[in-house]
Short mmCIF file of C-alpha atoms and ligand atoms in Angstrom, two decimals:
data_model
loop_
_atom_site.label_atom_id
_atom_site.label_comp_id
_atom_site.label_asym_id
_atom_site.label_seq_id
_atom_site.Cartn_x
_atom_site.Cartn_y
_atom_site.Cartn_z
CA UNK A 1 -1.90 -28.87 -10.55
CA UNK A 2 -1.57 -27.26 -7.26
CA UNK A 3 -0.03 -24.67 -8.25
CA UNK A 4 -2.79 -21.62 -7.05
CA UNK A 5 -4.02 -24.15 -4.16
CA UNK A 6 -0.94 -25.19 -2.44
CA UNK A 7 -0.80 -26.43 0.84
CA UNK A 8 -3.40 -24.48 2.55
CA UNK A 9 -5.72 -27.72 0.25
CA UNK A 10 -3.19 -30.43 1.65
CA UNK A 11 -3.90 -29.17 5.29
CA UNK A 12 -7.72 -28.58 4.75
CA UNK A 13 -8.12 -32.19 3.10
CA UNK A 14 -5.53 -33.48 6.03
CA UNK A 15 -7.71 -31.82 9.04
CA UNK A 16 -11.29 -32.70 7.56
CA UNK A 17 -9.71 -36.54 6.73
CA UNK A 18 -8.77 -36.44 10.60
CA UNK A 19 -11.86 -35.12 12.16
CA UNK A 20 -14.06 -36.65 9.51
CA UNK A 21 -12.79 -39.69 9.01
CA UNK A 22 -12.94 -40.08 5.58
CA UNK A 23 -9.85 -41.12 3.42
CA UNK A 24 -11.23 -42.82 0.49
CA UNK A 25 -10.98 -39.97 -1.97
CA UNK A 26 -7.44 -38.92 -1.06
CA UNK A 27 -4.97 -41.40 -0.29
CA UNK A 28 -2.65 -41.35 2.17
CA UNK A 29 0.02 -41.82 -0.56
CA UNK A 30 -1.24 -38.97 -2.45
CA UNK A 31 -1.42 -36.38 0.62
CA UNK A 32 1.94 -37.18 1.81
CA UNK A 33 3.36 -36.29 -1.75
CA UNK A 34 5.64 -33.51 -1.74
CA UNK A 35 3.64 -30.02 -2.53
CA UNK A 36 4.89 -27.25 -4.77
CA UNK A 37 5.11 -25.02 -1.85
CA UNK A 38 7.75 -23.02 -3.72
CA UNK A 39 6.24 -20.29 -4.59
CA UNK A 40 4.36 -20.17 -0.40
CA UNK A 41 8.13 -20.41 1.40
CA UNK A 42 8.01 -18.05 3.46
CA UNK A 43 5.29 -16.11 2.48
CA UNK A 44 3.41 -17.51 5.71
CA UNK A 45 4.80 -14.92 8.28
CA UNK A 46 2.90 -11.07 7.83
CA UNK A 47 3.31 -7.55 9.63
CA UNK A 48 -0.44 -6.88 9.84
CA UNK A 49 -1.65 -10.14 11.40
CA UNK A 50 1.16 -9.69 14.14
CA UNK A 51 1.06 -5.97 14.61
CA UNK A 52 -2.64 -5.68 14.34
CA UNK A 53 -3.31 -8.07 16.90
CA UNK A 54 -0.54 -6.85 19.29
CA UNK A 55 -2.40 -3.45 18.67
CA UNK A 56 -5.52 -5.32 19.59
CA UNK A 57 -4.39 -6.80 22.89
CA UNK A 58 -2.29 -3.29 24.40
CA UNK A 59 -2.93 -0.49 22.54
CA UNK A 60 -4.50 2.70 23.60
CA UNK A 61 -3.51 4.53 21.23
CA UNK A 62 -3.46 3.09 17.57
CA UNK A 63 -1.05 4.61 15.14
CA UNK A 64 0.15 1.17 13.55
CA UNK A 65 -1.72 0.21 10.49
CA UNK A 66 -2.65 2.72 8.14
CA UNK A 67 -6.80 4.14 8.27
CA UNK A 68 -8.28 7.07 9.23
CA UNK A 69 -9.89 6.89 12.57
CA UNK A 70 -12.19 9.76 11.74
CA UNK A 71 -15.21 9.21 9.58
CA UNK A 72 -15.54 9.17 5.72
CA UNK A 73 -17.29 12.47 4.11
CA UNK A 74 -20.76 12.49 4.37
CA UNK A 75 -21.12 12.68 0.57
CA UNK A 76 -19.80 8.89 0.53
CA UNK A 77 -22.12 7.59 3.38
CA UNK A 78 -24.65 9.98 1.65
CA UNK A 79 -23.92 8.38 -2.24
CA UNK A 80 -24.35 4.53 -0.13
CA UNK A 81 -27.57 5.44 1.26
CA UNK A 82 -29.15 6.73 -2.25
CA UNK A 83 -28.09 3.54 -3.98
CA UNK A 84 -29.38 1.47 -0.95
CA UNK A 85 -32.84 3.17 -1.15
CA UNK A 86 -33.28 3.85 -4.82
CA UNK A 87 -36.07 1.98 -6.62
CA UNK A 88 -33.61 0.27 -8.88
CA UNK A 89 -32.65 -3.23 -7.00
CA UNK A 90 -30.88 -4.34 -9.46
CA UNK A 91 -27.85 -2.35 -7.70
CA UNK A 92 -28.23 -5.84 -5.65
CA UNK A 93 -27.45 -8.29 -7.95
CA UNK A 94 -24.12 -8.90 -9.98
CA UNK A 95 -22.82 -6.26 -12.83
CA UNK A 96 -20.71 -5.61 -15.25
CA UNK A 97 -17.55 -8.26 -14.27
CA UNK A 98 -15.28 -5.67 -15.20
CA UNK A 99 -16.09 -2.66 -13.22
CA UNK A 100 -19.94 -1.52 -12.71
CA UNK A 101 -20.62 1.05 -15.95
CA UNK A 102 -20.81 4.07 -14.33
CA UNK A 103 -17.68 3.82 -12.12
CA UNK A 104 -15.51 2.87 -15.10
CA UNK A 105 -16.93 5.18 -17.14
CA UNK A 106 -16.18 8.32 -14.39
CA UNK A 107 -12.59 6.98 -13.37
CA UNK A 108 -11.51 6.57 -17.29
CA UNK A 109 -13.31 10.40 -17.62
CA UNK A 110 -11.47 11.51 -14.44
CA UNK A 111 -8.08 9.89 -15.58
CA UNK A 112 -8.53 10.92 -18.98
CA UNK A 113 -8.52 14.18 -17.96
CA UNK A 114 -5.43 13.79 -15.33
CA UNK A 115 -3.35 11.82 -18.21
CA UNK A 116 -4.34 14.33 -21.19
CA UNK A 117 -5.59 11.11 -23.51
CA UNK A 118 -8.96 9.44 -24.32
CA UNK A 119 -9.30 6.72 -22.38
CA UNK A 120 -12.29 3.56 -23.24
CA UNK A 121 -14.36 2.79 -19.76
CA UNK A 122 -14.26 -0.95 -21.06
CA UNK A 123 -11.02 -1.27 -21.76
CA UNK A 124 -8.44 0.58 -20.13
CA UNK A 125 -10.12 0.53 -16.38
CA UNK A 126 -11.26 -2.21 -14.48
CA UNK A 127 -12.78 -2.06 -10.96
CA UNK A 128 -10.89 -4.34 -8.28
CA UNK A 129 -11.66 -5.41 -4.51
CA UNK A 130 -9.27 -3.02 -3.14
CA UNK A 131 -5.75 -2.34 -4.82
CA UNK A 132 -4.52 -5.17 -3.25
CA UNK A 133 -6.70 -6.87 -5.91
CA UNK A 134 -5.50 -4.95 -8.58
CA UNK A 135 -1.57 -5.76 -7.22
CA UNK A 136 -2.43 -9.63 -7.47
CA UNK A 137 -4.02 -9.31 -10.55
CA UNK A 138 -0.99 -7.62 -11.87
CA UNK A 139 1.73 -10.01 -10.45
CA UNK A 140 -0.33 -12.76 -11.30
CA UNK A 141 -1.17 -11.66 -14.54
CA UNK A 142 2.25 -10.28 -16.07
CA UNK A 143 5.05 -12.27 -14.07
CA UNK A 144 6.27 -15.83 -14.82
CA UNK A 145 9.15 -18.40 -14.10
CA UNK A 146 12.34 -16.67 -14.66
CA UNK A 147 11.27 -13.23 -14.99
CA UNK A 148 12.90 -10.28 -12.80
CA UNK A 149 10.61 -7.98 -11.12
CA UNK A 150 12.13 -4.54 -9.77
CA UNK A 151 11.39 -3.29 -6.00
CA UNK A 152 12.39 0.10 -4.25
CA UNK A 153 12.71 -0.02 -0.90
CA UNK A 154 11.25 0.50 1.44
CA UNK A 155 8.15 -1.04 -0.39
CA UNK A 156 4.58 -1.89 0.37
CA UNK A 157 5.32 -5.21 1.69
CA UNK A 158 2.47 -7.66 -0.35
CA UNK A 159 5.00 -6.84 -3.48
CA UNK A 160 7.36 -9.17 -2.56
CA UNK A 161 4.94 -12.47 -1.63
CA UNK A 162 3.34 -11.39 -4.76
CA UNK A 163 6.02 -11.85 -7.06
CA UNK A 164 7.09 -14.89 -5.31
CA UNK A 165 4.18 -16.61 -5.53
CA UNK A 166 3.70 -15.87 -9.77
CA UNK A 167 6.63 -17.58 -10.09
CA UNK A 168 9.18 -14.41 -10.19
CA UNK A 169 12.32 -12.93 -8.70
CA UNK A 170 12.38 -9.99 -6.82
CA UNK A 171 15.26 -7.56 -6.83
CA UNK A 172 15.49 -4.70 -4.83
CA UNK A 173 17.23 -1.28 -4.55
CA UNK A 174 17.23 0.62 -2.07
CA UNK A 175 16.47 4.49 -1.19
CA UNK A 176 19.45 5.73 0.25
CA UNK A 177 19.23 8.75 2.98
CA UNK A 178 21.44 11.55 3.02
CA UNK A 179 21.77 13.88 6.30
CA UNK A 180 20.15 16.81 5.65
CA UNK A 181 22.50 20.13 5.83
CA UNK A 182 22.30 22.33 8.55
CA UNK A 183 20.35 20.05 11.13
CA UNK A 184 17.44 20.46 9.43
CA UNK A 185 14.82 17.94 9.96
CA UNK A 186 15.14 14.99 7.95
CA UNK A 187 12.42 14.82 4.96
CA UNK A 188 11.45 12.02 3.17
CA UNK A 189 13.12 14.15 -0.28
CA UNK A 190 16.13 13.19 1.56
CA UNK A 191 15.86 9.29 0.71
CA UNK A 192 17.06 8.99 -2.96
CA UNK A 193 17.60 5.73 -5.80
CA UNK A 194 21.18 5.89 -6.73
CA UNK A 195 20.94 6.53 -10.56
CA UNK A 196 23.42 3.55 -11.89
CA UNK A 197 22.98 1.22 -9.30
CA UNK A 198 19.01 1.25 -10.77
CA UNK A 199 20.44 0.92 -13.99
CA UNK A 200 22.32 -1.71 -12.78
CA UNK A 201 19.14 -4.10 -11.93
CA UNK A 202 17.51 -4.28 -14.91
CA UNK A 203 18.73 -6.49 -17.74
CA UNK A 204 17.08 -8.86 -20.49
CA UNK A 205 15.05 -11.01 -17.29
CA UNK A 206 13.74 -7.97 -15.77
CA UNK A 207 9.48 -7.61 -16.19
CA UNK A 208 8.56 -5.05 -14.33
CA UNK A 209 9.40 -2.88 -11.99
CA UNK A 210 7.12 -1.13 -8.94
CA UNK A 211 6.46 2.37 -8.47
CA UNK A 212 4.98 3.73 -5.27
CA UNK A 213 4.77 7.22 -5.44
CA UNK A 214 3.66 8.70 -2.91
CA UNK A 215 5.32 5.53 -1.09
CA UNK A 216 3.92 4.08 2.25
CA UNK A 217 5.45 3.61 4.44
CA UNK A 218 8.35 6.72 3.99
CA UNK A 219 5.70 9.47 2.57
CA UNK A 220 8.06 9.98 -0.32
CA UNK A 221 6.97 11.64 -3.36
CA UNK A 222 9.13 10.55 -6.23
CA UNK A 223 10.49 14.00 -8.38
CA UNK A 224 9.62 14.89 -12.20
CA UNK A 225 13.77 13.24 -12.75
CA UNK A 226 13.77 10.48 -10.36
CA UNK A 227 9.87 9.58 -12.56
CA UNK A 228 12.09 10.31 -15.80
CA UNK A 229 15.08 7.94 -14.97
CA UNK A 230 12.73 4.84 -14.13
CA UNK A 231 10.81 5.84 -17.48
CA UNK A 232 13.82 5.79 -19.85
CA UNK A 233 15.37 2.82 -18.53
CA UNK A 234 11.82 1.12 -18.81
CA UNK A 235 11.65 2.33 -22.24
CA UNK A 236 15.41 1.19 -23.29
CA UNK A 237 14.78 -2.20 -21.65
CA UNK A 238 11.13 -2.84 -22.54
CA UNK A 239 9.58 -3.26 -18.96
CA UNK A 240 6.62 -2.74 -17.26
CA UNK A 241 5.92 -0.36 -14.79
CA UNK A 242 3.14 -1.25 -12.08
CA UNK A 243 2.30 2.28 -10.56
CA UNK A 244 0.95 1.77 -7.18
CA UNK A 245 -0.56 5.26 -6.80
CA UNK A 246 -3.28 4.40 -3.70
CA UNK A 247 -2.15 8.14 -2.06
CA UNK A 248 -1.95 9.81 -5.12
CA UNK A 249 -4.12 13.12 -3.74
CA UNK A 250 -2.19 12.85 -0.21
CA UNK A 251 0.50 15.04 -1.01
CA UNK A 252 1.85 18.37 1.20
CA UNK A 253 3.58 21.82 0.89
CA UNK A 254 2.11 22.13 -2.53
CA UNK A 255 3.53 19.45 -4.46
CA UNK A 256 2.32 17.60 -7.32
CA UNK A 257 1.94 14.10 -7.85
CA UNK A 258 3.12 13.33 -11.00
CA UNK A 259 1.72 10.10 -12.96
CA UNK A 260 4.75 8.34 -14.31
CA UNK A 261 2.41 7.32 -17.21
CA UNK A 262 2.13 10.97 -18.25
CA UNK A 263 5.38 10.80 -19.29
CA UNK A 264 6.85 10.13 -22.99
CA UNK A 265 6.65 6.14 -23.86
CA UNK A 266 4.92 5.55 -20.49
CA UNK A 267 1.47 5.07 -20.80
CA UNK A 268 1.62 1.54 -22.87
CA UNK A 269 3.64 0.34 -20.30
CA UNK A 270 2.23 1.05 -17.27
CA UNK A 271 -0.80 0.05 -14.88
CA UNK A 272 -1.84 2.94 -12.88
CA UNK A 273 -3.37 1.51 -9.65
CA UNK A 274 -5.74 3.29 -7.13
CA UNK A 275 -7.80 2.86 -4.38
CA UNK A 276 -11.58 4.32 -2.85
CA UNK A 277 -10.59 3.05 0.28
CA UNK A 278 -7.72 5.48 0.82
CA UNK A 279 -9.08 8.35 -1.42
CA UNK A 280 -12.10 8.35 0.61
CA UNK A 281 -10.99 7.87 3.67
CA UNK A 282 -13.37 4.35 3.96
CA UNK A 283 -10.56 1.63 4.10
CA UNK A 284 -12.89 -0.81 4.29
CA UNK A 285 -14.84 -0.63 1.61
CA UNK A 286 -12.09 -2.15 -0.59
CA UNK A 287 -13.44 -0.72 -3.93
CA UNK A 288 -9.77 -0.30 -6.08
CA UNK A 289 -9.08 -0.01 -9.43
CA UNK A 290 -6.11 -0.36 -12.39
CA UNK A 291 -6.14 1.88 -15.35
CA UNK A 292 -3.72 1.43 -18.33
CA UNK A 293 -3.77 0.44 -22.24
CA UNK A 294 -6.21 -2.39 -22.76
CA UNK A 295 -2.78 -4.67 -24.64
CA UNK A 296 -1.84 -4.55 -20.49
CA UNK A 297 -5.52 -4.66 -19.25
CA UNK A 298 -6.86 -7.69 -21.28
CA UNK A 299 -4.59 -9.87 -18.93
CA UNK A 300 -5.44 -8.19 -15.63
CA UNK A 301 -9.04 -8.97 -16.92
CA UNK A 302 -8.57 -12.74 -17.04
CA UNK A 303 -7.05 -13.10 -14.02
CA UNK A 304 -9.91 -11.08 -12.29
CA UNK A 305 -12.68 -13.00 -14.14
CA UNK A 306 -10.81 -16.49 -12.89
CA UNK A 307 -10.14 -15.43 -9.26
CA UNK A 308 -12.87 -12.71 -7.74
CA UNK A 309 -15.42 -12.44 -10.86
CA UNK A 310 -16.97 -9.44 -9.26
CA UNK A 311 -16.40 -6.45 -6.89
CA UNK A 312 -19.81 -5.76 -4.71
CA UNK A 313 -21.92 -4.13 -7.10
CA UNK A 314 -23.56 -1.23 -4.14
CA UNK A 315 -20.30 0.12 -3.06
CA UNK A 316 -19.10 0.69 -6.77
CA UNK A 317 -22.21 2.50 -7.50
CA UNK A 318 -21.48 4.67 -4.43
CA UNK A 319 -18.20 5.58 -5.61
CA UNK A 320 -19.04 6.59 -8.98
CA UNK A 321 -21.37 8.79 -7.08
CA UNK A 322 -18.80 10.61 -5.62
CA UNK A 323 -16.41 10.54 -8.21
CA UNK A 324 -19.01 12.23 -10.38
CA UNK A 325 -18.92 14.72 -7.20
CA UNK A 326 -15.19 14.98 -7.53
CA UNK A 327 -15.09 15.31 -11.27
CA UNK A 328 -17.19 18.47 -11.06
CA UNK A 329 -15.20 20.33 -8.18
CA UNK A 330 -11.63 19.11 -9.81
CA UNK A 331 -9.41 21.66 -8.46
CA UNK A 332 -11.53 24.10 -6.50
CA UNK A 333 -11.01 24.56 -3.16
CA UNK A 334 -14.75 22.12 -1.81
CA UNK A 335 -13.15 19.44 -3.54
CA UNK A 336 -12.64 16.35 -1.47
CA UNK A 337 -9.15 15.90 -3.30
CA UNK A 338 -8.42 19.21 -1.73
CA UNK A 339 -9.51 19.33 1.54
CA UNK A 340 -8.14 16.12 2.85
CA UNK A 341 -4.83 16.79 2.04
CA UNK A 342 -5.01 20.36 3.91
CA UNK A 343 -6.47 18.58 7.11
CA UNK A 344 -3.75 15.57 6.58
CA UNK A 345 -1.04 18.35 6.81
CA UNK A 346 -1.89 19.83 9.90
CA UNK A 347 -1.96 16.24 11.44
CA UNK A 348 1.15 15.66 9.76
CA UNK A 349 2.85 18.87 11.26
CA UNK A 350 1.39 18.72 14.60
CA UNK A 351 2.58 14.79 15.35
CA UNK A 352 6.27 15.73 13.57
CA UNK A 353 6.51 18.23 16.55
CA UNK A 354 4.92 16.08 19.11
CA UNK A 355 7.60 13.39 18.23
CA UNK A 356 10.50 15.99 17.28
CA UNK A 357 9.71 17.19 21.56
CA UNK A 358 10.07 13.89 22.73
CA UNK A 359 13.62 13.01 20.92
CA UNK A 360 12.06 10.61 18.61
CA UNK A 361 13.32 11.82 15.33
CA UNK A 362 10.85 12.76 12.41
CA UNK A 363 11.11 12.16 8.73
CA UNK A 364 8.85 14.71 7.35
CA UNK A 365 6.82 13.11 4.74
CA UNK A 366 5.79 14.77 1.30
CA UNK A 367 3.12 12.77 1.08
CA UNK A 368 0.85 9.81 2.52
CA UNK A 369 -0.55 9.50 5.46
CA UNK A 370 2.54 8.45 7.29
CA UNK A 371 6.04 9.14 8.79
CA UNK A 372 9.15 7.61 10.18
CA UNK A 373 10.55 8.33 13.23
CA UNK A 374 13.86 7.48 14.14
CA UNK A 375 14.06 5.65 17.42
CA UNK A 376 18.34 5.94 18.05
CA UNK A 377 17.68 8.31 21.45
CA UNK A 378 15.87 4.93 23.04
CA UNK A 379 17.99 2.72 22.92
CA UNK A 380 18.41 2.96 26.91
CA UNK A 381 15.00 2.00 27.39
CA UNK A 382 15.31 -0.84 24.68
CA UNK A 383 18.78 -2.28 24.82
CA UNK A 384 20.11 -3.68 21.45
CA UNK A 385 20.12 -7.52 21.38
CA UNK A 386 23.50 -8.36 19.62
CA UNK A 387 22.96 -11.06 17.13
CA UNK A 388 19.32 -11.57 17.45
CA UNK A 389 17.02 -12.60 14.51
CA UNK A 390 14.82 -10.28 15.07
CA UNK A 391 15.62 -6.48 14.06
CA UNK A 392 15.88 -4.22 16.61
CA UNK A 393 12.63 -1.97 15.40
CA UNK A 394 10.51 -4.97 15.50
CA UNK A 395 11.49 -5.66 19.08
CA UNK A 396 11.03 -1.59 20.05
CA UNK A 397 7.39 -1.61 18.46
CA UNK A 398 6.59 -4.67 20.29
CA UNK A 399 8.21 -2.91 23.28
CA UNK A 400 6.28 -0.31 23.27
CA UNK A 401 2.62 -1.24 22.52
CA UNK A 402 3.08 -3.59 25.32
CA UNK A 403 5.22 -1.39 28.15
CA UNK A 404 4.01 2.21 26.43
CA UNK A 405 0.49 1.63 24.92
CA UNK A 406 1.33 3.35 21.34
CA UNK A 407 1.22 0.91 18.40
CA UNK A 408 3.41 1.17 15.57
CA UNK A 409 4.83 -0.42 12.76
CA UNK A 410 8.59 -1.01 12.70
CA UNK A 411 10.37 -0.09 9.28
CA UNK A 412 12.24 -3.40 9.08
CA UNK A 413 8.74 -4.93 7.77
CA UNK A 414 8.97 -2.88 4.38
CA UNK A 415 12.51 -4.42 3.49
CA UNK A 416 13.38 -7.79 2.39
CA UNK A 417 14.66 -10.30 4.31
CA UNK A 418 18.21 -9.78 3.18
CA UNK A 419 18.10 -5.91 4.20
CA UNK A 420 16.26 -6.07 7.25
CA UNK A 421 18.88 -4.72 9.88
CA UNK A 422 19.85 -2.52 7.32
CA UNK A 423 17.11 0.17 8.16
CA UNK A 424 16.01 -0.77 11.72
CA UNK A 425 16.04 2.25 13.75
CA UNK A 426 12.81 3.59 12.59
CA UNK A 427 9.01 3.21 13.21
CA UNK A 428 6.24 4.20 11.20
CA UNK A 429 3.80 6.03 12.66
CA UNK A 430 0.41 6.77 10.95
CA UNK A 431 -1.37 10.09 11.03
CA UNK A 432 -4.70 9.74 9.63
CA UNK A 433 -6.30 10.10 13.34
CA UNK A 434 -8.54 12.49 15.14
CA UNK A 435 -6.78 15.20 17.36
CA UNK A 436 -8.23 13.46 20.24
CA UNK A 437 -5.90 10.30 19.23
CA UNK A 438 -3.11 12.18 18.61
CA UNK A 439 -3.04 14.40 21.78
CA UNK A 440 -3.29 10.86 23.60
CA UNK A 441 -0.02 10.04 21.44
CA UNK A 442 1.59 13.15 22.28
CA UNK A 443 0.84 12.72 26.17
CA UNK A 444 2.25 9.10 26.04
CA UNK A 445 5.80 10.45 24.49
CA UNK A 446 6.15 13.36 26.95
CA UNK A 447 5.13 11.61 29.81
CA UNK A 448 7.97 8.68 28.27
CA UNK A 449 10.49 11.52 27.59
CA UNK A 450 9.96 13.28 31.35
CA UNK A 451 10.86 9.47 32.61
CA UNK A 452 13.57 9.32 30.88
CA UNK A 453 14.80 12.61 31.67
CA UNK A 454 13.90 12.66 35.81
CA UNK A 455 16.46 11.28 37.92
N1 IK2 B 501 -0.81 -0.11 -1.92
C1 IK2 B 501 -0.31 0.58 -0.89
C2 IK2 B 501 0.97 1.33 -1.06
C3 IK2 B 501 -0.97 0.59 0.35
O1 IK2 B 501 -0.44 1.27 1.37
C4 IK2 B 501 -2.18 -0.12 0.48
C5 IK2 B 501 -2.92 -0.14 1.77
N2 IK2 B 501 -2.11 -0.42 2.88
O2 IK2 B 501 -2.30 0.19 3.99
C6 IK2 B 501 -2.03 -0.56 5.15
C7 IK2 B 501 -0.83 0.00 5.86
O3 IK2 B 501 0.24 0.15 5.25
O4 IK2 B 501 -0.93 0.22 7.05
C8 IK2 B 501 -2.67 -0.82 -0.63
C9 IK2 B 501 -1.97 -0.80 -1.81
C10 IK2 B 501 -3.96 -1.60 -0.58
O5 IK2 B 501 -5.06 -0.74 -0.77
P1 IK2 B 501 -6.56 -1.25 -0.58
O6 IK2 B 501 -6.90 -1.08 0.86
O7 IK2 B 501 -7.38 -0.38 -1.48
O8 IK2 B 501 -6.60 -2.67 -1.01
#
C-alpha cells in the first residue's frame, strides 16, 4: 500500500529507472498506475521553503521565521558539554525509544506539578524530534477516513497538511477582530472565537480539535472562558483536544498560561505538546515532547516506534539537565522560565513602537515571540492586484525582502486556502532578535516611512 510512501517513491523509482537504467523490478505498467496521492494534493506548496529562501537570497534583516538570533543560556550549552565529556558513553548509543529516563521522568515531575496530578514518566510523556514530531504523531495516530478535525485560525500551518494526509477533514473557525475602543492599539485579546459558531463545527464526525495557546503566529493567549467553552463542548461531544503549547512560558504583562488540561474533564482528553527548542531558545535542537493519559499516549507511542524509533539520545540528556535546573528555580526570579519572558517583552515593546512610528500597525501580542502588523498605510508603495491568486500580504512580504531588505511572513500563510484574502493585510514579524537586529529593522522602516513622506 502506498499509502505513507506516495509519490515522492513513484518519482524516486521513476528518476533512478531513468538514470540507472534499470526497469526490471518495476514495470512500466506498474509505475504509470494511478497513485493515492489524495491525501499529498496540495500539500506540496510550504511558507518556510519559499520565505526562508527569499530571506536567504535579500534579507538583511531577518524577522521571518520564528528563532532567536541570540544564543541559548549557557546552562544548556553548559548541560551538552557535561554529557559530551562524561565518562558514561553510553549517552552515545540508542535509549529508551520512548523518551531517554531522565528527561521523561523530569518533564512528567515538572508537569505533574503544573497540572496538580501524578503523572507515570513511562506512560503519560514521551520525548519527540521537535513538536512537529509530536503533531504528526498525533494526527497520524488519532485521525482517520471520515473523521472531522477542528482548526482556529489563524493556525500553525503543518495542522492542516497533517490532517489531510491521516486521512481527515479539516474545519476551521476563525478568530474574529474587533476594533479596539478609543484608538487604542490593537492587541491580540482583541481577536476572539465566536461562541456558537464553535459550537456550530463540531458534531458526531468531529475528532479533535487544535489548541494553540499562546498561538503563533497572532501571540494570542486564549482566556480562563474562551479555555472553558472549547472544554465543555469537547466534553459534551467526546473529542480530543491536541494542545499545541510550544510558547507556553512566553507570555507578557503578567498573564498566565493556562493548560486547558487543568481544567474539569480535560486531562483524559487532551495531549499537551511542548518543545526544548522554543523553551530554550535552541530551535535546532528539535528535542519536543507530548504529555497526556497513557489511553491517548499508547497510540502516539506506536506511531513514534514505526516512524522515528528514537530522538538523539545526547541532546535529551542535556535537556533533562536543565529541566532539573528549571524544576528547582520554578517560580523565582533566576529561573530561565522567568527571565526570557521579561527580556522577550522589552523586544516585544520596543519593535511595537518601532513599527507603530513608521505607520505599520501593531497587534500587541500577549504572548509568543511574535506580532502582526497591519500593512493598510502601504498600499501606495504596493498597489493591490485586483483578482490575483496570490493574496496581497504574500506579494507585500515578497515586496519587501526584495525592494526593502526586511523578511517577513505574510498572515495569509496561517489560513486555509478558502480564507486566504480574508486576512491579508498583515505580516508577521518575529521578535526573538538581538537589539542590534532590531535597530537595523527599525532604521529600514523610518528610512521607508521618511520616503514615503518627502516630496
Ligand atoms: N507548534 C508551533 C505553534 C510552532 O510555532 C512551532 C515552531 N514553528 O516556528 C516556526 C515559525 O512559525 O516561524 C512548532 C510547533 C514546532 O516546534 P519544534 O521546532 O519544536 O518542532
Amino acid at each position: 500500500m502506498l499509502r505513507r510512501a506516495g509519490p515522492s517513491l513513484r518519482h524516486f523509482l521513476l528518476e533512478r529507472k531513468s538514470s540507472a537504467g534499470y526497469s526490471s523490478y518495476f514495470s512500466e505498467a506498474k509505475m504509470s498506475r494511478p497513485v493515492q496521492s489524495r491525501r499529498l494534493e496540495g500539500v506540496d506548496k510550504n511558507i518556510w521553503v519559499e520565505f526562508v529562501k527569499l530571506a536567504a537570497t535579500y534579507s538583511r534583516v531577518n524577522l521571518g521565521q520564528g528563532f532567536p538570533d541570540f544564543p541559548p543560556p549557557d546552562f544548556l550549552k553548559e548541560a551538552l558539554e557535561t554529557a559530551l565529556s562524561r565518562e558514561n558513553y553510553m549517552l552515545h548509543q540508542y535509549t529508551r525509544a520512548f523518551g531517554h529516563p531522565p528527561l521523561v521522568k523530569i518533564l512528567a515531575q515538572f508537569y505533574g506539578k503544573l497540572l496538580g496530578q501524578d503523572l507515570d514518566p513511562m506512560t503519560d510523556v514521551m520525548v519527540t524530534v521537535g513538536a512537529y514530531q509530536a503533531l504528526f504523531c498525533c494526527f497520524q495516530a488519532f485521525v482517520d477516513e471520515g473523521d472531522e478535525v477542528i482548526i482556529i485560525e489563524p493556525f500553525f500551518d503543518c495542522y492542516e497538511p497533517m490532517v489531510t494526509m491521516a486521512g481527515g477533514t479539516p474545519v476551521f473557525i476563525p478568530l474574529r477582530p474587533k476594533a479596539p475602543e478609543d484608538g487604542k492599539m490593537m492587541s491580540s485579546a482583541d481577536w476572539k472565537l465566536d461562541s456558537a459558531e464553535l459550537a456550530s463545527k463540531f458534531n458526531e464526525r468531529t475528532k479533535a480539535i487544535v489548541l494553540n495557546s499562546p498561538n503563533n503566529p497572532l501571540g494570542k493567549v486564549f482566556s480562563q472562558g474562551e479555555l472553558e467553552l472549547i472544554a465543555d463542548l469537547c466534553v459534551k461531544h467526546d473529542v480530543l483536544c491536541i494542545s499545541d503549547e510550544v510558547y507556553e512560558w512566553l507570555v507578557y504583562d503578567g498573564k498566565e498560561h493556562i493548560r486547558i488540561a487543568s481544567l474539569p474533564g480535560m486531562w483524559d482528553r487532551t495531549v499537551i505538546i511542548g518543545s526544548a527548542g522554543k523553551t530554550f531558545s535552541a530551535t535546532g535542537w528539535k528535542v519536543g515532547w507530548a504529555v497526556g493519559p497513557n489511553r491517548l499516549l499508547q497510540h502516539i507511542r506506536t506511531m513514534h516506534q514505526n516512524s522515528v524509533y528514537h530522538c538523539a539520545t545526547i541532546a535529551q540528556e542535556a535537556v533533562a539537565q536543565v529541566f532539573q535546573r528549571e524544576f528547582m528555580l520554578y517560580g523565582k526570579p533566576d529561573s530561565y522560565f522567568a527571565q526570557l519572558p521579561k527580556e522577550l517583552q522589552k523586544k516585544r515593546d520596543w519593535l511595537v513602537q518601532s513599527l507603530d512610528a513608521a505607520g505599520m500597525k501593531p497587534i500587541i501580542p500577549e504572548g509568543t515571540y511574535f506580532l502582526l502588523a497591519d500593512i493598510s498605510n502601504f498600499k501606495s508603495d504596493v498597489p493591490d492586484v485586483p483578482n490575483s491568486d496570490e493574496p496581497y500580504d504574500s506579494r507585500f512580504a515578497k515586496w519587501m525582502v526584495k525592494n526593502k531588505g526586511l523578511a517577513a511572513i505574510p498572515l495569509s500563510a496561517f489560513y486555509c486556502g478558502a480564507h486566504k484574502n480574508n486576512y491579508s493585510h498583515f505580516i508577521r514579524f518575529c521578535f526573538a532578535k538581538e537589539e542590534a537586529t532590531l535597530k537595523a529593522a527599525n532604521d529600514i522602516l523610518q528610512k521607508w516611512k521618511q520616503e514615503k513622506t518627502s516630496p
